[in-house]
Amino acid sequence: MSGPDRGTRASDAEREAVVVRLHAAVGEGRLTADEAGDRMAAVYAARYREELAAPVADLPGTGAAASGPPSWEALWALLLWRARVVLDGPQAAQPGARQERVVAVLAGLAVLWTVLWVLLGAVVA
């Protein structure tokens, strides 16, 4: 490391906790989706714990939504966002509602396709 000691590295779980708080802030009306997307990109790009504080510094407390388990909708959005960050890098845009629907339809078609082939295999065998 070329600079001074920056502290402890952030874990994936710590990043996800901050992202859950940002999702809650959008649900509370404190952030727009674009603003949250920019902050989430910074969270996923963060290497050290102290870098995780800035994206939520102007938000009050941790909120009830961040302390409990995330909803299925939040998990789905996190999965899509994580995939986009992996594929496009930290500058990836947050997926929109249309993209989420397309991915859900494609996932459903993949499941149906698999079930169809399993059933056909059982009939033939």
GROMACS .gro file of N, CA and C in nm:
model
  375
    1MET      N    1   0.086  -0.117   0.000
    1MET     CA    2   0.000   0.000   0.000
    1MET      C    3   0.090   0.122   0.000
    2SER      N    4   0.062   0.217  -0.088
    2SER     CA    5   0.151   0.332  -0.102
    2SER      C    6   0.122   0.443  -0.001
    3GLY      N    7  -0.003   0.458   0.042
    3GLY     CA    8  -0.038   0.566   0.133
    3GLY      C    9  -0.036   0.521   0.278
    4PRO      N   10  -0.083   0.608   0.369
    4PRO     CA   11  -0.088   0.571   0.509
    4PRO      C   12  -0.191   0.461   0.532
    5ASP      N   13  -0.181   0.396   0.647
    5ASP     CA   14  -0.275   0.289   0.681
    5ASP      C   15  -0.416   0.345   0.683
    6ARG      N   16  -0.505   0.285   0.604
    6ARG     CA   17  -0.642   0.336   0.591
    6ARG      C   18  -0.739   0.264   0.683
    7GLY      N   19  -0.693   0.164   0.755
    7GLY     CA   20  -0.782   0.095   0.847
    7GLY      C   21  -0.818  -0.044   0.798
    8THR      N   22  -0.929  -0.093   0.851
    8THR     CA   23  -0.974  -0.229   0.824
    8THR      C   24  -1.051  -0.236   0.692
    9ARG      N   25  -1.025  -0.341   0.617
    9ARG     CA   26  -1.097  -0.361   0.491
    9ARG      C   27  -1.242  -0.396   0.520
   10ALA      N   28  -1.329  -0.349   0.433
   10ALA     CA   29  -1.472  -0.375   0.446
   10ALA      C   30  -1.506  -0.513   0.393
   11SER      N   31  -1.601  -0.579   0.457
   11SER     CA   32  -1.646  -0.710   0.411
   11SER      C   33  -1.767  -0.693   0.320
   12ASP      N   34  -1.800  -0.800   0.248
   12ASP     CA   35  -1.920  -0.797   0.163
   12ASP      C   36  -2.045  -0.776   0.248
   13ALA      N   37  -2.049  -0.837   0.366
   13ALA     CA   38  -2.165  -0.821   0.454
   13ALA      C   39  -2.181  -0.676   0.499
   14GLU      N   40  -2.071  -0.608   0.527
   14GLU     CA   41  -2.078  -0.467   0.567
   14GLU      C   42  -2.127  -0.381   0.451
   15ARG      N   43  -2.080  -0.412   0.331
   15ARG     CA   44  -2.128  -0.338   0.212
   15ARG      C   45  -2.278  -0.359   0.193
   16GLU      N   46  -2.322  -0.484   0.206
   16GLU     CA   47  -2.464  -0.516   0.187
   16GLU      C   48  -2.551  -0.445   0.291
   17ALA      N   49  -2.501  -0.433   0.414
   17ALA     CA   50  -2.578  -0.363   0.518
   17ALA      C   51  -2.598  -0.216   0.480
   18VAL      N   52  -2.496  -0.153   0.424
   18VAL     CA   53  -2.508  -0.014   0.381
   18VAL      C   54  -2.605  -0.004   0.263
   19VAL      N   55  -2.598  -0.099   0.171
   19VAL     CA   56  -2.689  -0.099   0.056
   19VAL      C   57  -2.833  -0.117   0.101
   20VAL      N   58  -2.856  -0.203   0.199
   20VAL     CA   59  -2.992  -0.221   0.253
   20VAL      C   60  -3.041  -0.089   0.312
   21ARG      N   61  -2.953  -0.016   0.383
   21ARG     CA   62  -2.992   0.115   0.439
   21ARG      C   63  -3.026   0.213   0.328
   22LEU      N   64  -2.949   0.210   0.219
   22LEU     CA   65  -2.978   0.300   0.106
   22LEU      C   66  -3.112   0.266   0.042
   23HIS      N   67  -3.141   0.136   0.029
   23HIS     CA   68  -3.272   0.095  -0.025
   23HIS      C   69  -3.384   0.145   0.066
   24ALA      N   70  -3.362   0.134   0.197
   24ALA     CA   71  -3.463   0.183   0.291
   24ALA      C   72  -3.481   0.333   0.277
   25ALA      N   73  -3.372   0.406   0.255
   25ALA     CA   74  -3.380   0.552   0.239
   25ALA      C   75  -3.461   0.589   0.115
   26VAL      N   76  -3.449   0.510   0.009
   26VAL     CA   77  -3.531   0.534  -0.110
   26VAL      C   78  -3.677   0.510  -0.077
   27GLY      N   79  -3.705   0.401  -0.006
   27GLY     CA   80  -3.842   0.371   0.035
   27GLY      C   81  -3.901   0.476   0.127
   28GLU      N   82  -3.818   0.540   0.207
   28GLU     CA   83  -3.862   0.646   0.297
   28GLU      C   84  -3.878   0.780   0.226
   29GLY      N   85  -3.832   0.788   0.103
   29GLY     CA   86  -3.839   0.914   0.029
   29GLY      C   87  -3.724   1.008   0.059
   30ARG      N   88  -3.620   0.960   0.122
   30ARG     CA   89  -3.505   1.045   0.156
   30ARG      C   90  -3.408   1.059   0.040
   31LEU      N   91  -3.405   0.959  -0.049
   31LEU     CA   92  -3.315   0.961  -0.165
   31LEU      C   93  -3.394   0.925  -0.290
   32THR      N   94  -3.350   0.980  -0.402
   32THR     CA   95  -3.406   0.937  -0.530
   32THR      C   96  -3.335   0.809  -0.572
   33ALA      N   97  -3.391   0.739  -0.668
   33ALA     CA   98  -3.329   0.615  -0.716
   33ALA      C   99  -3.192   0.644  -0.777
   34ASP      N  100  -3.180   0.756  -0.851
   34ASP     CA  101  -3.052   0.790  -0.912
   34ASP      C  102  -2.947   0.820  -0.805
   35GLU      N  103  -2.988   0.896  -0.704
   35GLU     CA  104  -2.896   0.931  -0.595
   35GLU      C  105  -2.851   0.804  -0.522
   36ALA      N  106  -2.945   0.715  -0.495
   36ALA     CA  107  -2.911   0.589  -0.428
   36ALA      C  108  -2.819   0.505  -0.516
   37GLY      N  109  -2.844   0.505  -0.646
   37GLY     CA  110  -2.758   0.429  -0.737
   37GLY      C  111  -2.615   0.478  -0.734
   38ASP      N  112  -2.597   0.608  -0.733
   38ASP     CA  113  -2.462   0.664  -0.725
   38ASP      C  114  -2.394   0.624  -0.593
   39ARG      N  115  -2.471   0.630  -0.485
   39ARG     CA  116  -2.415   0.596  -0.355
   39ARG      C  117  -2.383   0.446  -0.346
   40MET      N  118  -2.469   0.363  -0.406
   40MET     CA  119  -2.444   0.218  -0.405
   40MET      C  120  -2.319   0.183  -0.485
   41ALA      N  121  -2.298   0.252  -0.594
   41ALA     CA  122  -2.176   0.230  -0.672
   41ALA      C  123  -2.054   0.260  -0.586
   42ALA      N  124  -2.061   0.367  -0.508
   42ALA     CA  125  -1.950   0.402  -0.419
   42ALA      C  126  -1.932   0.296  -0.310
   43VAL      N  127  -2.043   0.242  -0.261
   43VAL     CA  128  -2.036   0.139  -0.157
   43VAL      C  129  -1.968   0.014  -0.212
   44TYR      N  130  -2.010  -0.031  -0.331
   44TYR     CA  131  -1.950  -0.152  -0.387
   44TYR      C  132  -1.805  -0.131  -0.429
   45ALA      N  133  -1.766  -0.008  -0.453
   45ALA     CA  134  -1.627   0.021  -0.488
   45ALA      C  135  -1.540   0.040  -0.364
   46ALA      N  136  -1.602   0.056  -0.247
   46ALA     CA  137  -1.527   0.083  -0.123
   46ALA      C  138  -1.442  -0.037  -0.083
   47ARG      N  139  -1.323  -0.008  -0.039
   47ARG     CA  140  -1.234  -0.113   0.009
   47ARG      C  141  -1.223  -0.113   0.162
   48TYR      N  142  -1.240   0.003   0.223
   48TYR     CA  143  -1.219   0.016   0.367
   48TYR      C  144  -1.348   0.058   0.436
   49ARG      N  145  -1.361   0.019   0.563
   49ARG     CA  146  -1.482   0.048   0.640
   49ARG      C  147  -1.515   0.197   0.644
   50GLU      N  148  -1.414   0.281   0.661
   50GLU     CA  149  -1.443   0.425   0.671
   50GLU      C  150  -1.501   0.481   0.541
   51GLU      N  151  -1.478   0.416   0.430
   51GLU     CA  152  -1.538   0.460   0.303
   51GLU      C  153  -1.687   0.428   0.297
   52LEU      N  154  -1.733   0.337   0.383
   52LEU     CA  155  -1.875   0.301   0.386
   52LEU      C  156  -1.960   0.403   0.461
   53ALA      N  157  -1.896   0.489   0.538
   53ALA     CA  158  -1.971   0.586   0.619
   53ALA      C  159  -2.023   0.702   0.535
   54ALA      N  160  -1.948   0.745   0.436
   54ALA     CA  161  -1.986   0.865   0.359
   54ALA      C  162  -2.120   0.852   0.287
   55PRO      N  163  -2.151   0.739   0.220
   55PRO     CA  164  -2.278   0.731   0.148
   55PRO      C  165  -2.403   0.739   0.236
   56VAL      N  166  -2.390   0.711   0.366
   56VAL     CA  167  -2.507   0.717   0.455
   56VAL      C  168  -2.491   0.823   0.564
   57ALA      N  169  -2.389   0.907   0.554
   57ALA     CA  170  -2.360   1.005   0.659
   57ALA      C  171  -2.474   1.103   0.681
   58ASP      N  172  -2.548   1.139   0.575
   58ASP     CA  173  -2.656   1.237   0.589
   58ASP      C  174  -2.792   1.173   0.614
   59LEU      N  175  -2.795   1.042   0.639
   59LEU     CA  176  -2.920   0.971   0.666
   59LEU      C  177  -2.933   0.948   0.816
   60PRO      N  178  -3.054   0.964   0.870
   60PRO     CA  179  -3.072   0.945   1.013
   60PRO      C  180  -3.067   0.798   1.053
   61GLY      N  181  -2.998   0.766   1.160
   61GLY     CA  182  -2.996   0.633   1.220
   61GLY      C  183  -2.979   0.519   1.120
   62THR      N  184  -3.013   0.402   1.165
   62THR     CA  185  -3.007   0.286   1.076
   62THR      C  186  -3.143   0.249   1.024
   63GLY      N  187  -3.248   0.294   1.091
   63GLY     CA  188  -3.384   0.266   1.045
   63GLY      C  189  -3.424   0.122   1.071
   64ALA      N  190  -3.554   0.099   1.083
   64ALA     CA  191  -3.603  -0.035   1.112
   64ALA      C  192  -3.581  -0.128   0.994
   65ALA      N  193  -3.590  -0.075   0.873
   65ALA     CA  194  -3.576  -0.161   0.756
   65ALA      C  195  -3.437  -0.219   0.745
   66ALA      N  196  -3.336  -0.145   0.791
   66ALA     CA  197  -3.199  -0.194   0.779
   66ALA      C  198  -3.165  -0.295   0.888
   67SER      N  199  -3.241  -0.297   1.000
   67SER     CA  200  -3.206  -0.386   1.109
   67SER      C  201  -3.264  -0.525   1.091
   68GLY      N  202  -3.373  -0.538   1.019
   68GLY     CA  203  -3.435  -0.669   0.997
   68GLY      C  204  -3.388  -0.729   0.866
   69PRO      N  205  -3.433  -0.850   0.839
   69PRO     CA  206  -3.395  -0.913   0.713
   69PRO      C  207  -3.459  -0.839   0.595
   70PRO      N  208  -3.390  -0.830   0.483
   70PRO     CA  209  -3.448  -0.760   0.368
   70PRO      C  210  -3.563  -0.840   0.308
   71SER      N  211  -3.654  -0.770   0.242
   71SER     CA  212  -3.766  -0.836   0.177
   71SER      C  213  -3.717  -0.909   0.053
   72TRP      N  214  -3.803  -0.994  -0.005
   72TRP     CA  215  -3.767  -1.064  -0.129
   72TRP      C  216  -3.741  -0.965  -0.240
   73GLU      N  217  -3.820  -0.858  -0.243
   73GLU     CA  218  -3.801  -0.755  -0.345
   73GLU      C  219  -3.663  -0.688  -0.330
   74ALA      N  220  -3.625  -0.661  -0.206
   74ALA     CA  221  -3.494  -0.600  -0.182
   74ALA      C  222  -3.382  -0.697  -0.219
   75LEU      N  223  -3.401  -0.826  -0.187
   75LEU     CA  224  -3.300  -0.925  -0.223
   75LEU      C  225  -3.286  -0.936  -0.375
   76TRP      N  226  -3.399  -0.934  -0.446
   76TRP     CA  227  -3.396  -0.941  -0.591
   76TRP      C  228  -3.322  -0.821  -0.649
   77ALA      N  229  -3.353  -0.702  -0.598
   77ALA     CA  230  -3.285  -0.580  -0.645
   77ALA      C  231  -3.136  -0.586  -0.613
   78LEU      N  232  -3.100  -0.637  -0.496
   78LEU     CA  233  -2.959  -0.651  -0.460
   78LEU      C  234  -2.888  -0.749  -0.554
   79LEU      N  235  -2.956  -0.859  -0.586
   79LEU     CA  236  -2.897  -0.957  -0.677
   79LEU      C  237  -2.873  -0.897  -0.814
   80LEU      N  238  -2.973  -0.826  -0.866
   80LEU     CA  239  -2.957  -0.762  -0.997
   80LEU      C  240  -2.847  -0.657  -0.993
   81TRP      N  241  -2.846  -0.577  -0.887
   81TRP     CA  242  -2.746  -0.472  -0.877
   81TRP      C  243  -2.606  -0.532  -0.867
   82ARG      N  244  -2.592  -0.636  -0.787
   82ARG     CA  245  -2.462  -0.701  -0.771
   82ARG      C  246  -2.413  -0.758  -0.903
   83ALA      N  247  -2.503  -0.820  -0.979
   83ALA     CA  248  -2.465  -0.876  -1.110
   83ALA      C  249  -2.420  -0.765  -1.204
   84ARG      N  250  -2.491  -0.653  -1.203
   84ARG     CA  251  -2.452  -0.542  -1.291
   84ARG      C  252  -2.318  -0.484  -1.251
   85VAL      N  253  -2.292  -0.474  -1.120
   85VAL     CA  254  -2.164  -0.421  -1.075
   85VAL      C  255  -2.051  -0.515  -1.116
   86VAL      N  256  -2.076  -0.646  -1.105
   86VAL     CA  257  -1.974  -0.743  -1.145
   86VAL      C  258  -1.948  -0.733  -1.296
   87LEU      N  259  -2.055  -0.721  -1.374
   87LEU     CA  260  -2.041  -0.719  -1.520
   87LEU      C  261  -1.992  -0.584  -1.573
   88ASP      N  262  -2.045  -0.475  -1.519
   88ASP     CA  263  -2.016  -0.342  -1.572
   88ASP      C  264  -1.918  -0.261  -1.489
   89GLY      N  265  -1.884  -0.307  -1.370
   89GLY     CA  266  -1.795  -0.232  -1.282
   89GLY      C  267  -1.874  -0.140  -1.191
   90PRO      N  268  -1.807  -0.070  -1.100
   90PRO     CA  269  -1.875   0.015  -1.002
   90PRO      C  270  -1.953   0.131  -1.063
   91GLN      N  271  -1.925   0.167  -1.187
   91GLN     CA  272  -1.996   0.278  -1.250
   91GLN      C  273  -2.130   0.234  -1.311
   92ALA      N  274  -2.170   0.109  -1.292
   92ALA     CA  275  -2.295   0.057  -1.349
   92ALA      C  276  -2.415   0.134  -1.297
   93ALA      N  277  -2.512   0.153  -1.385
   93ALA     CA  278  -2.635   0.220  -1.346
   93ALA      C  279  -2.726   0.123  -1.273
   94GLN      N  280  -2.806   0.174  -1.181
   94GLN     CA  281  -2.899   0.089  -1.108
   94GLN      C  282  -3.004   0.036  -1.205
   95PRO      N  283  -3.038  -0.094  -1.196
   95PRO     CA  284  -3.137  -0.149  -1.288
   95PRO      C  285  -3.273  -0.086  -1.267
   96GLY      N  286  -3.342  -0.060  -1.377
   96GLY     CA  287  -3.475  -0.002  -1.371
   96GLY      C  288  -3.582  -0.108  -1.358
   97ALA      N  289  -3.705  -0.065  -1.342
   97ALA     CA  290  -3.817  -0.158  -1.326
   97ALA      C  291  -3.833  -0.246  -1.448
   98ARG      N  292  -3.813  -0.190  -1.567
   98ARG     CA  293  -3.826  -0.268  -1.690
   98ARG      C  294  -3.721  -0.379  -1.695
   99GLN      N  295  -3.599  -0.346  -1.659
   99GLN     CA  296  -3.492  -0.447  -1.659
   99GLN      C  297  -3.521  -0.556  -1.556
  100GLU      N  298  -3.575  -0.519  -1.443
  100GLU     CA  299  -3.609  -0.619  -1.341
  100GLU      C  300  -3.717  -0.712  -1.393
  101ARG      N  301  -3.817  -0.658  -1.464
  101ARG     CA  302  -3.923  -0.743  -1.521
  101ARG      C  303  -3.867  -0.837  -1.627
  102VAL      N  304  -3.779  -0.786  -1.712
  102VAL     CA  305  -3.720  -0.870  -1.816
  102VAL      C  306  -3.642  -0.985  -1.755
  103VAL      N  307  -3.562  -0.957  -1.654
  103VAL     CA  308  -3.484  -1.062  -1.588
  103VAL      C  309  -3.577  -1.162  -1.521
  104ALA      N  310  -3.684  -1.115  -1.458
  104ALA     CA  311  -3.779  -1.206  -1.393
  104ALA      C  312  -3.846  -1.297  -1.496
  105VAL      N  313  -3.885  -1.241  -1.609
  105VAL     CA  314  -3.948  -1.321  -1.715
  105VAL      C  315  -3.849  -1.424  -1.769
  106LEU      N  316  -3.725  -1.382  -1.793
  106LEU     CA  317  -3.624  -1.476  -1.844
  106LEU      C  318  -3.595  -1.587  -1.743
  107ALA      N  319  -3.589  -1.552  -1.616
  107ALA     CA  320  -3.567  -1.654  -1.513
  107ALA      C  321  -3.685  -1.752  -1.509
  108GLY      N  322  -3.807  -1.699  -1.519
  108GLY     CA  323  -3.925  -1.786  -1.523
  108GLY      C  324  -3.925  -1.878  -1.644
  109LEU      N  325  -3.887  -1.825  -1.759
  109LEU     CA  326  -3.880  -1.908  -1.880
  109LEU      C  327  -3.774  -2.017  -1.865
  110ALA      N  328  -3.663  -1.984  -1.803
  110ALA     CA  329  -3.558  -2.084  -1.783
  110ALA      C  330  -3.608  -2.197  -1.692
  111VAL      N  331  -3.682  -2.162  -1.588
  111VAL     CA  332  -3.738  -2.264  -1.499
  111VAL      C  333  -3.838  -2.350  -1.574
  112LEU      N  334  -3.928  -2.287  -1.650
  112LEU     CA  335  -4.027  -2.363  -1.728
  112LEU      C  336  -3.960  -2.455  -1.830
  113TRP      N  337  -3.858  -2.406  -1.896
  113TRP     CA  338  -3.784  -2.484  -1.995
  113TRP      C  339  -3.722  -2.607  -1.929
  114THR      N  340  -3.663  -2.588  -1.812
  114THR     CA  341  -3.602  -2.699  -1.739
  114THR      C  342  -3.707  -2.802  -1.697
  115VAL      N  343  -3.819  -2.754  -1.645
  115VAL     CA  344  -3.928  -2.845  -1.604
  115VAL      C  345  -3.980  -2.922  -1.724
  116LEU      N  346  -3.997  -2.856  -1.836
  116LEU     CA  347  -4.044  -2.922  -1.958
  116LEU      C  348  -3.951  -3.036  -1.998
  117TRP      N  349  -3.822  -3.010  -1.998
  117TRP     CA  350  -3.726  -3.113  -2.038
  117TRP      C  351  -3.718  -3.227  -1.936
  118VAL      N  352  -3.736  -3.196  -1.809
  118VAL     CA  353  -3.738  -3.301  -1.708
  118VAL      C  354  -3.860  -3.390  -1.728
  119LEU      N  355  -3.975  -3.328  -1.753
  119LEU     CA  356  -4.098  -3.405  -1.778
  119LEU      C  357  -4.086  -3.488  -1.904
  120LEU      N  358  -4.031  -3.432  -2.011
  120LEU     CA  359  -4.013  -3.507  -2.134
  120LEU      C  360  -3.916  -3.624  -2.114
  121GLY      N  361  -3.814  -3.601  -2.034
  121GLY     CA  362  -3.720  -3.708  -2.004
  121GLY      C  363  -3.786  -3.820  -1.926
  122ALA      N  364  -3.878  -3.788  -1.836
  122ALA     CA  365  -3.948  -3.888  -1.757
  122ALA      C  366  -4.045  -3.966  -1.844
  123VAL      N  367  -4.107  -3.900  -1.942
  123VAL     CA  368  -4.201  -3.967  -2.031
  123VAL      C  369  -4.126  -4.063  -2.124
  124VAL      N  370  -4.014  -4.020  -2.177
  124VAL     CA  371  -3.937  -4.102  -2.271
  124VAL      C  372  -3.873  -4.220  -2.200
  125ALA      N  373  -3.828  -4.200  -2.077
  125ALA     CA  374  -3.758  -4.307  -2.005
  125ALA      C  375  -3.853  -4.410  -1.956
   0.00000   0.00000   0.00000
